[in-house]
JSON list of C-alpha atoms in Angstrom, two decimals:
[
{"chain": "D", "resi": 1, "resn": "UNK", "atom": "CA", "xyz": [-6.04, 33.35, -21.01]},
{"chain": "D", "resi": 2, "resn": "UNK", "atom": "CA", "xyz": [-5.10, 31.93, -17.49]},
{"chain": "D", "resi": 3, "resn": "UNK", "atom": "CA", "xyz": [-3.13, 28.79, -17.22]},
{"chain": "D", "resi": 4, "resn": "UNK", "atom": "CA", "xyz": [-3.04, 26.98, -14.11]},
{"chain": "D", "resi": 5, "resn": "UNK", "atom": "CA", "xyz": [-0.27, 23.90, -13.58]},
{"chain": "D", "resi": 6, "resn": "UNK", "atom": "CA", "xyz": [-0.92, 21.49, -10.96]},
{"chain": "D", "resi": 7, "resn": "UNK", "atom": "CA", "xyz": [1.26, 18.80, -9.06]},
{"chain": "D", "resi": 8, "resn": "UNK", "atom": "CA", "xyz": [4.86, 17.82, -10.90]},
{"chain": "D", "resi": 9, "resn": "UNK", "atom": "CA", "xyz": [4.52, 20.35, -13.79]},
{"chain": "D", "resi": 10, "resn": "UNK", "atom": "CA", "xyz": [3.43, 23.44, -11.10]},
{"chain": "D", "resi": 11, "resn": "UNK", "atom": "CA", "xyz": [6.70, 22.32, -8.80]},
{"chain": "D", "resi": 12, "resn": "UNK", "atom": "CA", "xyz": [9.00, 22.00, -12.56]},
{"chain": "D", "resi": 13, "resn": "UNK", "atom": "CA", "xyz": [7.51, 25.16, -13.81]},
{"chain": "D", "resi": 14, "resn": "UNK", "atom": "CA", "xyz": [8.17, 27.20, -10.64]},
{"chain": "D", "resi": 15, "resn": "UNK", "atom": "CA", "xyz": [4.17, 28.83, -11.13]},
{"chain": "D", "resi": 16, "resn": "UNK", "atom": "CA", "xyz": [1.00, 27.59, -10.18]},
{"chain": "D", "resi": 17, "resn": "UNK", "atom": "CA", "xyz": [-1.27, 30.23, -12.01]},
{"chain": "D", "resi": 18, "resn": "UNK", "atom": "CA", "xyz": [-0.53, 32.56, -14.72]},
{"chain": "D", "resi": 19, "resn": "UNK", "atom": "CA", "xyz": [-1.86, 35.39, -17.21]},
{"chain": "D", "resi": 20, "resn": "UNK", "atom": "CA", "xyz": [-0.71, 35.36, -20.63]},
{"chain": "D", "resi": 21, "resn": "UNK", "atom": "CA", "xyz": [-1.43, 36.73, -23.97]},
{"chain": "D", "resi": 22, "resn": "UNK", "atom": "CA", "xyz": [-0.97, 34.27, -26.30]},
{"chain": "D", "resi": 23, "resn": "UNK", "atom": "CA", "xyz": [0.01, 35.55, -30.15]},
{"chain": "D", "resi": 24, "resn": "UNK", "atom": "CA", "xyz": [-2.06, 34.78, -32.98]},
{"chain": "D", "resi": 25, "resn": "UNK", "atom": "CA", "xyz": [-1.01, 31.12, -33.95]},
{"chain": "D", "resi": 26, "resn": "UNK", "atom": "CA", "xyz": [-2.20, 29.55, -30.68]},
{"chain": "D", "resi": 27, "resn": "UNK", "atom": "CA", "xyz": [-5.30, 28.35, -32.26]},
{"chain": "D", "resi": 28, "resn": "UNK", "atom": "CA", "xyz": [-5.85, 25.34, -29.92]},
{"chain": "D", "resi": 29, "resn": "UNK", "atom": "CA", "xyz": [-3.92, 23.11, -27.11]},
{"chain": "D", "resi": 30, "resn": "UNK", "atom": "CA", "xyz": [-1.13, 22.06, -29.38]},
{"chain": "D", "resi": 31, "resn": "UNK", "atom": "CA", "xyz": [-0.42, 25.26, -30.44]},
{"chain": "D", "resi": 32, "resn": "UNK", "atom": "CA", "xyz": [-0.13, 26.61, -27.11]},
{"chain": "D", "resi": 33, "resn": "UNK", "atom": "CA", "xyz": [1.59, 23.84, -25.70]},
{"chain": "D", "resi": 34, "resn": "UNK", "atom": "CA", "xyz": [4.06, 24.39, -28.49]},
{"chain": "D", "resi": 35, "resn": "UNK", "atom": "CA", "xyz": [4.36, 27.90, -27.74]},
{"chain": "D", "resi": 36, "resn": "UNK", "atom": "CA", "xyz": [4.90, 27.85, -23.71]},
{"chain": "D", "resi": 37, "resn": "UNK", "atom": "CA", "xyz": [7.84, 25.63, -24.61]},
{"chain": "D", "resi": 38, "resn": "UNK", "atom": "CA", "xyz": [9.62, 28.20, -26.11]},
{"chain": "D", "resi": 39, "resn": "UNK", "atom": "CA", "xyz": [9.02, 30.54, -22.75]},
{"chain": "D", "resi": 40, "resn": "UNK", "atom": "CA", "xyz": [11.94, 28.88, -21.06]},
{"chain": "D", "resi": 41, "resn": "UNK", "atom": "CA", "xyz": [13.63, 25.61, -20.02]},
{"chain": "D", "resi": 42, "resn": "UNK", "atom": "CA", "xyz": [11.69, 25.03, -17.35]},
{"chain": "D", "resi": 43, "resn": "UNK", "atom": "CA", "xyz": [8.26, 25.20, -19.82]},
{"chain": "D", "resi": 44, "resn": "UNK", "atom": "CA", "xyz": [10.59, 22.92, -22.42]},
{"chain": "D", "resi": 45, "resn": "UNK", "atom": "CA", "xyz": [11.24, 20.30, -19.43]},
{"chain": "D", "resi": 46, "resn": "UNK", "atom": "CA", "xyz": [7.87, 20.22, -18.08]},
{"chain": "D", "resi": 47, "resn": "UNK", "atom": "CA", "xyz": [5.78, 20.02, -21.29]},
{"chain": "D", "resi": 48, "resn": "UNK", "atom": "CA", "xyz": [7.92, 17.61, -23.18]},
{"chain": "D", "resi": 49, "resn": "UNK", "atom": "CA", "xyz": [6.32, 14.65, -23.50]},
{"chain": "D", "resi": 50, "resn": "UNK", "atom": "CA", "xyz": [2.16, 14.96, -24.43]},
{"chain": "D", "resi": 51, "resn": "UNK", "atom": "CA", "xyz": [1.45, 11.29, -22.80]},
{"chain": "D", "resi": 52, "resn": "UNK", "atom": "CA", "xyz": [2.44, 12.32, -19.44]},
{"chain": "D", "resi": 53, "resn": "UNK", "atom": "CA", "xyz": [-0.14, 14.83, -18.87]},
{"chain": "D", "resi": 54, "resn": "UNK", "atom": "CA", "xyz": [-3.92, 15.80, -19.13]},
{"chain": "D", "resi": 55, "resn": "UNK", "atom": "CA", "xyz": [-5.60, 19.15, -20.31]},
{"chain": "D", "resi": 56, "resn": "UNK", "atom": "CA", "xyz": [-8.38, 21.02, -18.91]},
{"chain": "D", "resi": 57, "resn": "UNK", "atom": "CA", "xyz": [-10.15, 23.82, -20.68]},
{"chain": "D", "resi": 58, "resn": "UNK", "atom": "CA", "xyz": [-12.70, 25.74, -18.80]},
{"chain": "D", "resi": 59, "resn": "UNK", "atom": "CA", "xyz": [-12.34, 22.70, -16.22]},
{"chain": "D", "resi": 60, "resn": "UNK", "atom": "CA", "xyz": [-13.73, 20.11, -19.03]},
{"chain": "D", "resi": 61, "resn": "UNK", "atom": "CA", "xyz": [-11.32, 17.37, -20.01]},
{"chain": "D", "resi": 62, "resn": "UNK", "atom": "CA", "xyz": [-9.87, 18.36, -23.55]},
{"chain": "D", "resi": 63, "resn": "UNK", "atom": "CA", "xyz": [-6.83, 16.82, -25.56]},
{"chain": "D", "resi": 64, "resn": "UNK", "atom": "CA", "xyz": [-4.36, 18.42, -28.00]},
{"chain": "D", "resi": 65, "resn": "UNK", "atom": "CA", "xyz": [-6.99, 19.54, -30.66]},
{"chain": "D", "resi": 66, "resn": "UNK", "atom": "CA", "xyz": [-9.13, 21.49, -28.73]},
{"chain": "D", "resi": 67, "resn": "UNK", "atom": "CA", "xyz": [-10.22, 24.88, -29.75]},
{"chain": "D", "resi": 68, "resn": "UNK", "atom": "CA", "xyz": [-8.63, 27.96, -28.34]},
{"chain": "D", "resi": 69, "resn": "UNK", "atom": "CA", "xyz": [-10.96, 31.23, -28.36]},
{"chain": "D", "resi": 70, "resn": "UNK", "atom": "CA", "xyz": [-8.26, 33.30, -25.99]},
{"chain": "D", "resi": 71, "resn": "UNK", "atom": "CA", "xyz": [-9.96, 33.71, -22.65]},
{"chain": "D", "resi": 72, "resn": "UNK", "atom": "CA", "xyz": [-10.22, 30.53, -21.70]},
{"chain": "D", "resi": 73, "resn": "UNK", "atom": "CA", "xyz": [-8.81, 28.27, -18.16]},
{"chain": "D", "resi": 74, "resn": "UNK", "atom": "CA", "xyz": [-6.66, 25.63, -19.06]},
{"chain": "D", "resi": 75, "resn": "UNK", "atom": "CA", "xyz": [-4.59, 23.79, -16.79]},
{"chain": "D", "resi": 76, "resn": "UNK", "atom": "CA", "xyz": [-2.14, 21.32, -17.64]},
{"chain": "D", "resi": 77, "resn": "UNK", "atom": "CA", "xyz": [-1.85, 18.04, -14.48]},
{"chain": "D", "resi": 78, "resn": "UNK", "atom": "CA", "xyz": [-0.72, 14.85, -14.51]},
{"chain": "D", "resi": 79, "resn": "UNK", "atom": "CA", "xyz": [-2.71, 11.91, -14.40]},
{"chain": "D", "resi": 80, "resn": "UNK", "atom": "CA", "xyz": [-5.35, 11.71, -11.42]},
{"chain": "D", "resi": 81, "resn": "UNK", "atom": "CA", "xyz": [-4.48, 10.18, -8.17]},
{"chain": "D", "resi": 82, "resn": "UNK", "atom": "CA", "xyz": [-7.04, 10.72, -5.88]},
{"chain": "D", "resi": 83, "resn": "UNK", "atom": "CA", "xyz": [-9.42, 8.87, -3.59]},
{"chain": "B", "resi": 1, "resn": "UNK", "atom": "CA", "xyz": [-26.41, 14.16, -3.33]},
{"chain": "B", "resi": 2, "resn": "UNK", "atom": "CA", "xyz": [-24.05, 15.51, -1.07]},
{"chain": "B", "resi": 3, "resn": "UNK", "atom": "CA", "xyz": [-20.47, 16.59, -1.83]},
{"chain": "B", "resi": 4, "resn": "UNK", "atom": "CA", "xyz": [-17.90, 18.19, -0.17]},
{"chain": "B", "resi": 5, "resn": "UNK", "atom": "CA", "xyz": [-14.22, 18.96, -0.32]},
{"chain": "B", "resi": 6, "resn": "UNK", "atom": "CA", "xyz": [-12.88, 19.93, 2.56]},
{"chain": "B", "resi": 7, "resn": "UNK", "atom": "CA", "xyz": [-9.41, 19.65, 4.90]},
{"chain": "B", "resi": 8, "resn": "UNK", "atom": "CA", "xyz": [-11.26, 19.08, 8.15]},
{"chain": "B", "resi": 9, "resn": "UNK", "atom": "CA", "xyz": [-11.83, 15.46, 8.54]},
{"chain": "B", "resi": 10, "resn": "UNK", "atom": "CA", "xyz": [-15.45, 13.81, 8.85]},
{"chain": "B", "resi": 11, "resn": "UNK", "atom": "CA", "xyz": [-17.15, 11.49, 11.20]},
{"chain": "B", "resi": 12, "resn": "UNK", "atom": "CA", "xyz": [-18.44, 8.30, 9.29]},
{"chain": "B", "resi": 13, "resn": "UNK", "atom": "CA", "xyz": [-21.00, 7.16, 11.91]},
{"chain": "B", "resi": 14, "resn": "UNK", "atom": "CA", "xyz": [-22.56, 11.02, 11.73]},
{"chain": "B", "resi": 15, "resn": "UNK", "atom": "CA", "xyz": [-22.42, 10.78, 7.86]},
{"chain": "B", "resi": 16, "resn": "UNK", "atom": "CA", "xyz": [-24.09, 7.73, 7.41]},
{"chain": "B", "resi": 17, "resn": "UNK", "atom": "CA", "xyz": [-26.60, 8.40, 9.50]},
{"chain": "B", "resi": 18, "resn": "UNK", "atom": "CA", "xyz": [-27.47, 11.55, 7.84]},
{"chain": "B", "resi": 19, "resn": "UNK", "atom": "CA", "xyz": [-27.80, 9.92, 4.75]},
{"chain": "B", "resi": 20, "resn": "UNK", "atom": "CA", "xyz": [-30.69, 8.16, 5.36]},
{"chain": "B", "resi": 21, "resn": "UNK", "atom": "CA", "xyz": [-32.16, 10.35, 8.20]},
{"chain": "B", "resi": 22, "resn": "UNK", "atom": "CA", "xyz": [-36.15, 10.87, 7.42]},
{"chain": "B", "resi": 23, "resn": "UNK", "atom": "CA", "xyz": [-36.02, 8.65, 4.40]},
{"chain": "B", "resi": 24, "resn": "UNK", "atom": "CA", "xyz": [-37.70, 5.28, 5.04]},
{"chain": "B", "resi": 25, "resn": "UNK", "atom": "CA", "xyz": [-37.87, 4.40, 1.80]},
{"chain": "B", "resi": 26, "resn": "UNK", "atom": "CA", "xyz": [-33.87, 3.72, 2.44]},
{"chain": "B", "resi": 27, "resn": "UNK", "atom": "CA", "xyz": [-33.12, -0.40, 2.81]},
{"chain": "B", "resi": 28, "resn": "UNK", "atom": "CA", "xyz": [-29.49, -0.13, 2.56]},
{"chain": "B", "resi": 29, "resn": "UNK", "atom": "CA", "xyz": [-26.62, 1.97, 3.00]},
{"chain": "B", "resi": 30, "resn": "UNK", "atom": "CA", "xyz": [-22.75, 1.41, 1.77]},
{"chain": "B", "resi": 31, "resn": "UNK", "atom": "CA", "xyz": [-20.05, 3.16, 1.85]},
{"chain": "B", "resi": 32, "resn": "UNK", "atom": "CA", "xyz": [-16.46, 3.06, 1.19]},
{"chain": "B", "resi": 33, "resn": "UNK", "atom": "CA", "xyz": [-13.89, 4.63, 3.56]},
{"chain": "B", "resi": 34, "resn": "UNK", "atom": "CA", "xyz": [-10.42, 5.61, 1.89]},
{"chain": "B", "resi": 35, "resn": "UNK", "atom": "CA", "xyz": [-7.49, 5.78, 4.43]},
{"chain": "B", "resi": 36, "resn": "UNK", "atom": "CA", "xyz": [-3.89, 7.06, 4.14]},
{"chain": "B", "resi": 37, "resn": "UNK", "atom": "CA", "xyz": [-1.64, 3.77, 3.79]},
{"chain": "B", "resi": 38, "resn": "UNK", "atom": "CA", "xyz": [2.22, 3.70, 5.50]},
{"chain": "B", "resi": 39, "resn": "UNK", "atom": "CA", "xyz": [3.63, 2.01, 2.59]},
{"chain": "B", "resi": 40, "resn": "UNK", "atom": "CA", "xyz": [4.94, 4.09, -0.16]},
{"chain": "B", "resi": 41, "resn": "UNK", "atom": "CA", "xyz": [4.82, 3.50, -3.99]},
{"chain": "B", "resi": 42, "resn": "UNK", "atom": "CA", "xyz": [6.48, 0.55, -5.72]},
{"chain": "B", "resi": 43, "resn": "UNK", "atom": "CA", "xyz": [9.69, 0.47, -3.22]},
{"chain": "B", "resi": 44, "resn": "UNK", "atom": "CA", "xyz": [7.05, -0.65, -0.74]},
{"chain": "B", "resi": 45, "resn": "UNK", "atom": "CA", "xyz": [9.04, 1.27, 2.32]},
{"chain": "B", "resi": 46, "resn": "UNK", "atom": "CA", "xyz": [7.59, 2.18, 4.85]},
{"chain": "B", "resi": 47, "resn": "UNK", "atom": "CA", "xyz": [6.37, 6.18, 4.30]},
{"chain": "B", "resi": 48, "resn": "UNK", "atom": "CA", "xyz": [5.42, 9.07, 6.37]},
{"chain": "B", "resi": 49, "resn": "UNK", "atom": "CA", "xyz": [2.40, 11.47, 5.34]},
{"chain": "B", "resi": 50, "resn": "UNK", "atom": "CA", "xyz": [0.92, 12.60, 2.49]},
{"chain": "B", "resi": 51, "resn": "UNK", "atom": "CA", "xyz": [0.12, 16.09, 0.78]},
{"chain": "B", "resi": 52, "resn": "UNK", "atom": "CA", "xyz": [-3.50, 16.14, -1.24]},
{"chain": "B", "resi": 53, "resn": "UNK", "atom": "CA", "xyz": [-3.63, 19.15, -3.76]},
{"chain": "B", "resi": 54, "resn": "UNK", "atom": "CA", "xyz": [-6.74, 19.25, -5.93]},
{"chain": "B", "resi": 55, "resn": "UNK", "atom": "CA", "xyz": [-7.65, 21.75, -8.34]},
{"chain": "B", "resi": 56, "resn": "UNK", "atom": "CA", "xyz": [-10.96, 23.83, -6.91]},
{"chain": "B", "resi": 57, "resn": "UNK", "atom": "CA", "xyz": [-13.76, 24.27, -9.20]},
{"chain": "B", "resi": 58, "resn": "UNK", "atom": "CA", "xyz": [-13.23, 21.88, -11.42]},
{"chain": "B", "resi": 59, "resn": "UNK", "atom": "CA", "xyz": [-12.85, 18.93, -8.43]},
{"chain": "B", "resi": 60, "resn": "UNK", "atom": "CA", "xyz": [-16.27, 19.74, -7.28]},
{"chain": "B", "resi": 61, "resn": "UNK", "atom": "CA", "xyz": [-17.81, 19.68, -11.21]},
{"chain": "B", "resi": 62, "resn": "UNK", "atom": "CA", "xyz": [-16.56, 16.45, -11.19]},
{"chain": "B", "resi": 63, "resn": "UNK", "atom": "CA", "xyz": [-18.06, 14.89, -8.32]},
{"chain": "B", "resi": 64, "resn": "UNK", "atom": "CA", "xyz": [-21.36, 16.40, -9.35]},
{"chain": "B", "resi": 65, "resn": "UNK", "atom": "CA", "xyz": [-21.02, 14.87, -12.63]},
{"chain": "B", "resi": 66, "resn": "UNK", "atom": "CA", "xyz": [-20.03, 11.37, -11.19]},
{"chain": "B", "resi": 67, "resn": "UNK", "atom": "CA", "xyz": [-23.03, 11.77, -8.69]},
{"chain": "B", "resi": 68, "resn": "UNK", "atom": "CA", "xyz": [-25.09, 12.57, -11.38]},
{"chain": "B", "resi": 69, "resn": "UNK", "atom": "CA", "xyz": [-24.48, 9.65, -13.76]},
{"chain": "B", "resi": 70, "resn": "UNK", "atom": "CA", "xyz": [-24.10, 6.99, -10.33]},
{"chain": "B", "resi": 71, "resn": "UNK", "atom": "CA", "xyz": [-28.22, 8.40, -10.16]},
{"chain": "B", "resi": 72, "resn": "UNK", "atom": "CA", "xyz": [-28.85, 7.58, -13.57]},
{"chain": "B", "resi": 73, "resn": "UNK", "atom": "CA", "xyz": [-27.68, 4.47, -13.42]},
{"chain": "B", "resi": 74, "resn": "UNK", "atom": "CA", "xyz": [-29.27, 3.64, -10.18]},
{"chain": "B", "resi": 75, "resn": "UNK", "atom": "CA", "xyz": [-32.07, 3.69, -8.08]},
{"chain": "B", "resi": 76, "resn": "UNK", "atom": "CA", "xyz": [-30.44, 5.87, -5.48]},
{"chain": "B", "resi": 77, "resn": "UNK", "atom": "CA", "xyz": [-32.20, 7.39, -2.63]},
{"chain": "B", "resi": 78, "resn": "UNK", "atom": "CA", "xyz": [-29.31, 9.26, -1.65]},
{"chain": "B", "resi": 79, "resn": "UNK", "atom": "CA", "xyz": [-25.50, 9.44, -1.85]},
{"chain": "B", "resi": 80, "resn": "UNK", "atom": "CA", "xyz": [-22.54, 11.09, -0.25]},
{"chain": "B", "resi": 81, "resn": "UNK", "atom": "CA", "xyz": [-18.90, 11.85, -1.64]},
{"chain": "B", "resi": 82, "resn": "UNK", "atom": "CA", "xyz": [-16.74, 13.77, 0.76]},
{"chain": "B", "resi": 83, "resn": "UNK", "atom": "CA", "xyz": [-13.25, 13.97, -0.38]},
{"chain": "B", "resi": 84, "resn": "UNK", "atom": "CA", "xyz": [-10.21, 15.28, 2.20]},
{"chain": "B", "resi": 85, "resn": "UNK", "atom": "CA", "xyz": [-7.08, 18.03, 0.74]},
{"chain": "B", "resi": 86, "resn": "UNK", "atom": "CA", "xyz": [-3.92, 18.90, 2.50]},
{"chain": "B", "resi": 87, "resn": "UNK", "atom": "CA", "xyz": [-0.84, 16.93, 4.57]},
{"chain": "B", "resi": 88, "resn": "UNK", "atom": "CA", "xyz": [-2.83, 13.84, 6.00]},
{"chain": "B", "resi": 89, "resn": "UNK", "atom": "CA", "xyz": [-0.77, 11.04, 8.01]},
{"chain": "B", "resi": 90, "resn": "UNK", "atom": "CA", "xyz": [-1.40, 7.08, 7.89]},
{"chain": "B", "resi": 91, "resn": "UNK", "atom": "CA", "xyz": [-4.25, 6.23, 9.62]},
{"chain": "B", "resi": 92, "resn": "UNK", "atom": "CA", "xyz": [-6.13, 9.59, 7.99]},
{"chain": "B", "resi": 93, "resn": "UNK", "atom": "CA", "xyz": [-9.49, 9.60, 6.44]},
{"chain": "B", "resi": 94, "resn": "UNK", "atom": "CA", "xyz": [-9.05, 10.88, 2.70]},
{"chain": "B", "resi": 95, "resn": "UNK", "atom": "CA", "xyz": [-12.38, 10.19, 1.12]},
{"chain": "B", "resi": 96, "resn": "UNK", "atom": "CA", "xyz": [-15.76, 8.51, 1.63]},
{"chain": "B", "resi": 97, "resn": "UNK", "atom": "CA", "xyz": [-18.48, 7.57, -0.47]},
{"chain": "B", "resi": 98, "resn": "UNK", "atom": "CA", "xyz": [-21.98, 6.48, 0.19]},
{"chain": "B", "resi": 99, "resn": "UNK", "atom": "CA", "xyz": [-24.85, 5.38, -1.58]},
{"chain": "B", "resi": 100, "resn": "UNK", "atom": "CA", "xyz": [-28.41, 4.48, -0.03]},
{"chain": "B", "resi": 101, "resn": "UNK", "atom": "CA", "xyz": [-30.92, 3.06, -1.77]},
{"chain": "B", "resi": 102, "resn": "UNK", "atom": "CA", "xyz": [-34.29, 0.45, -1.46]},
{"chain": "B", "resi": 103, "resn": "UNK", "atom": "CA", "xyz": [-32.39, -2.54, -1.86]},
{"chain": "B", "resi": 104, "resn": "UNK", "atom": "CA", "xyz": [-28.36, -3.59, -1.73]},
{"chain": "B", "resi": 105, "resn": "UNK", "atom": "CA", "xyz": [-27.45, -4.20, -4.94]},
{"chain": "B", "resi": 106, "resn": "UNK", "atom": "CA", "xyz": [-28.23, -1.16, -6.61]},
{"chain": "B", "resi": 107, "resn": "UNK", "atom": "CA", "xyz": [-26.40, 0.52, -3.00]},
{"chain": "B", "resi": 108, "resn": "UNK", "atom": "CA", "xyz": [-23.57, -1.76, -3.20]},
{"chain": "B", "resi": 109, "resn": "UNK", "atom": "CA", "xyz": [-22.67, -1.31, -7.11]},
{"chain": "B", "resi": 110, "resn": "UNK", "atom": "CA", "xyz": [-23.16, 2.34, -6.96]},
{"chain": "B", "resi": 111, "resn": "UNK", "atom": "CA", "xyz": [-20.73, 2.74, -4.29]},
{"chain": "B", "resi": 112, "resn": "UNK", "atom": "CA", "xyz": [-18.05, 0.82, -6.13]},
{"chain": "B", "resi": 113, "resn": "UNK", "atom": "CA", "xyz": [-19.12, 3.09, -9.12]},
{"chain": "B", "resi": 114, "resn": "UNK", "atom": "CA", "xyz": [-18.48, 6.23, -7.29]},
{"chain": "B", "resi": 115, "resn": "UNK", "atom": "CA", "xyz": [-15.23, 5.86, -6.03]},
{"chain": "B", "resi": 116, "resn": "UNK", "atom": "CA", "xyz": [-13.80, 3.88, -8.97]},
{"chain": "B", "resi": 117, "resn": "UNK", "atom": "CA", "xyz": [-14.69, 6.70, -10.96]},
{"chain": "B", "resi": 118, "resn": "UNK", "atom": "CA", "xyz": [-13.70, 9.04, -8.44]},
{"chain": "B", "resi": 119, "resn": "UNK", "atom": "CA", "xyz": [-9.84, 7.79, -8.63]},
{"chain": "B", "resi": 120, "resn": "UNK", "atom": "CA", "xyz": [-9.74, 8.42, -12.34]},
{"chain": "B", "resi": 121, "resn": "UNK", "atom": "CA", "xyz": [-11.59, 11.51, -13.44]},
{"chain": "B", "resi": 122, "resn": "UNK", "atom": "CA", "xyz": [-11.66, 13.88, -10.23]},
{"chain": "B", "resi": 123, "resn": "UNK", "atom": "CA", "xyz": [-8.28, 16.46, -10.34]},
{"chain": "B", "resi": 124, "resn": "UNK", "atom": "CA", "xyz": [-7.00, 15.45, -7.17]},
{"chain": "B", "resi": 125, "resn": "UNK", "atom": "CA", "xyz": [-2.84, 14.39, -6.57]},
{"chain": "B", "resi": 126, "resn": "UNK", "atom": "CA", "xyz": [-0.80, 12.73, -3.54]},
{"chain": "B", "resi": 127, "resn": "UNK", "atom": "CA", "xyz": [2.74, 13.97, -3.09]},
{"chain": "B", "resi": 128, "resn": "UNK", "atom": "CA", "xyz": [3.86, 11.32, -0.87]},
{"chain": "B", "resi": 129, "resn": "UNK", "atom": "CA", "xyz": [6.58, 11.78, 1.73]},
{"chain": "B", "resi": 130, "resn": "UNK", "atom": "CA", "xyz": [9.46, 9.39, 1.87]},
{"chain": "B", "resi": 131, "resn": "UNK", "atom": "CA", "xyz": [11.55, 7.89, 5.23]},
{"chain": "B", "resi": 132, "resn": "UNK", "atom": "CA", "xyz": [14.68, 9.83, 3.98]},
{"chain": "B", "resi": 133, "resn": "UNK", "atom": "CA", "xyz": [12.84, 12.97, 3.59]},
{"chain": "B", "resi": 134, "resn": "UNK", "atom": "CA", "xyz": [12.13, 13.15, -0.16]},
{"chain": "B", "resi": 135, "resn": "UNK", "atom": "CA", "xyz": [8.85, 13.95, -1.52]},
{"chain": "B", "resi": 136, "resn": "UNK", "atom": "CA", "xyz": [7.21, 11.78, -4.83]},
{"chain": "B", "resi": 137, "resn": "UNK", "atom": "CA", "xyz": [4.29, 12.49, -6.72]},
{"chain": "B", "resi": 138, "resn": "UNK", "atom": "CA", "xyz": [2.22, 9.10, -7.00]},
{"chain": "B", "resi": 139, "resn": "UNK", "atom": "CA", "xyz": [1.86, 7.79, -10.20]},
{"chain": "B", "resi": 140, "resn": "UNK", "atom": "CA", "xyz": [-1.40, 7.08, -11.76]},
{"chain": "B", "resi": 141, "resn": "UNK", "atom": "CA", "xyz": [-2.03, 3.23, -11.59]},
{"chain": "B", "resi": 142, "resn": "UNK", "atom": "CA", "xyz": [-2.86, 0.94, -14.62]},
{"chain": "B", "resi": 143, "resn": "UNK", "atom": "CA", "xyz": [-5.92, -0.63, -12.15]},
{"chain": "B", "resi": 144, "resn": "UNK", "atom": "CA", "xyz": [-7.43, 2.20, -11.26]},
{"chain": "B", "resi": 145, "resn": "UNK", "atom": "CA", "xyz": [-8.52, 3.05, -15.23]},
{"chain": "B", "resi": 146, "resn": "UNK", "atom": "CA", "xyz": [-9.34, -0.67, -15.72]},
{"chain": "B", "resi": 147, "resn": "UNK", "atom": "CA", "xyz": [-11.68, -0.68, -12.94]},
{"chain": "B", "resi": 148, "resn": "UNK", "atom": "CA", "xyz": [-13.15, 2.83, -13.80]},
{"chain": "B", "resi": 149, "resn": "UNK", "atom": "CA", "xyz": [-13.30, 1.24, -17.53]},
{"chain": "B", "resi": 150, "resn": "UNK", "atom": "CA", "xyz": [-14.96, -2.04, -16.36]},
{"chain": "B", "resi": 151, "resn": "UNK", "atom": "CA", "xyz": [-18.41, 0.25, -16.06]},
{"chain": "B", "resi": 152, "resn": "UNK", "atom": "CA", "xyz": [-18.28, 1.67, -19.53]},
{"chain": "B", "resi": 153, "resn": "UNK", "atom": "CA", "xyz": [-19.27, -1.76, -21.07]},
{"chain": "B", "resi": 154, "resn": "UNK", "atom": "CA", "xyz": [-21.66, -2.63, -17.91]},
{"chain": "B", "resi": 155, "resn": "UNK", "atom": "CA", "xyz": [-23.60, 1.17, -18.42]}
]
């Protein structure tokens, strides 16, 4: 899957884009949320707290129970600021 | 419908215009011009210029779904949402959005519409640049999702 960070959690996590394989138990968002965290401090920092940012899979809004397949685009942003 | 997402910035006069060029069915036009401010976040100091980072693809399947559901909520004849990226100083266009229709209050509320929306649900983020040289990410504002939520009840 590709995994794209925008605005504070792109600077925190040092990457803007990435490939990964996930392993077997990242069956949705929560899952791989939970998993990235354990990548590094950086992920841990970044991904902490749920509230403070959004999901994207595919470029659709989504939220912590949505369905991984594996070759999906998520991104993970902070709340809109725009306009 | 017309959007685009671009760095370049965009003459209003020349956008307006085309919005209702060959249409005389058009009775109104409004728009709403979004402009980079000089006063920075909650500190209210006076700031310097702003970076705009928005995430392609999805930004533009955004605006065509907020376009789309401004036109089926109104009688539009046309409308417009151009949205800026990149370092832009005060003064600087960032965004505009148009609607023409027959008559002015379908043209006013579907402007308002547009770029309430706009501020909420399209993936764009200003990193704002500080008098001592710093850098912040603006915070999403409390207002903006009550106004976007206002229309929920009125749809």
């Amino acid at each position: 899957m590709k995994i794209l960070y925008f605005a504070w959690l792109r600077q925190r996590i040092g990457v803007g884009e990435e490939v990964i394989k996930a392993p077997e138990g990242v069956t949705d968002v929560r899952t791989l949320v939970e998993w990235l965290r354990q990548r590094g401090p950086k992920y841990t920092e970044a991904l902490a707290d749920i509230e403070a940012f959004r999901v994207a899979v595919n470029q659709e809004f989504g939220d912590m129970d949505t369905v991984l397949e594996g070759d999906e685009e998520i991104a993970f942003f902070p709340p809109m600021t725009g306009g | 419908m017309t959007i685009r997402v671009q760095q370049k910035d965009f003459d209003v006069g020349a956008e307006l215009d085309a919005l209702s060029a060959g249409n005389t069915n058009v009775g109104g036009v409004t728009s709403f011009t979004g402009l980079v401010r000089d006063i920075v976040g909650s500190s209210q100091s006076r700031g310097g210029a702003m970076t705009l980072e928005h995430y392609p693809g999805m930004t533009e399947k955004m605006l065509v779904e907020i376009d789309a559901e401004a036109q089926s909520r109104w009688p539009l004849e046309a409308s417009l949402i151009i949205h800026r990226y990149g370092r832009l100083e005060p003064g600087d266009r960032i965004v505009l959005v148009a609607a023409a229709s027959a008559h002015r209050a379908a043209a006013f509320e579907a402007c308002e519409f547009l770029i309430d929306w706009l501020k909420t649900k399209a993936p764009f983020w200003k990193l704002e640049e500080t008098a001592d040289g710093e850098a912040d990410w603006v915070e999403a504002r409390d207002s903006d999702d009550r106004a976007a939520q206002r229309w929920n009840s009125n749809g």
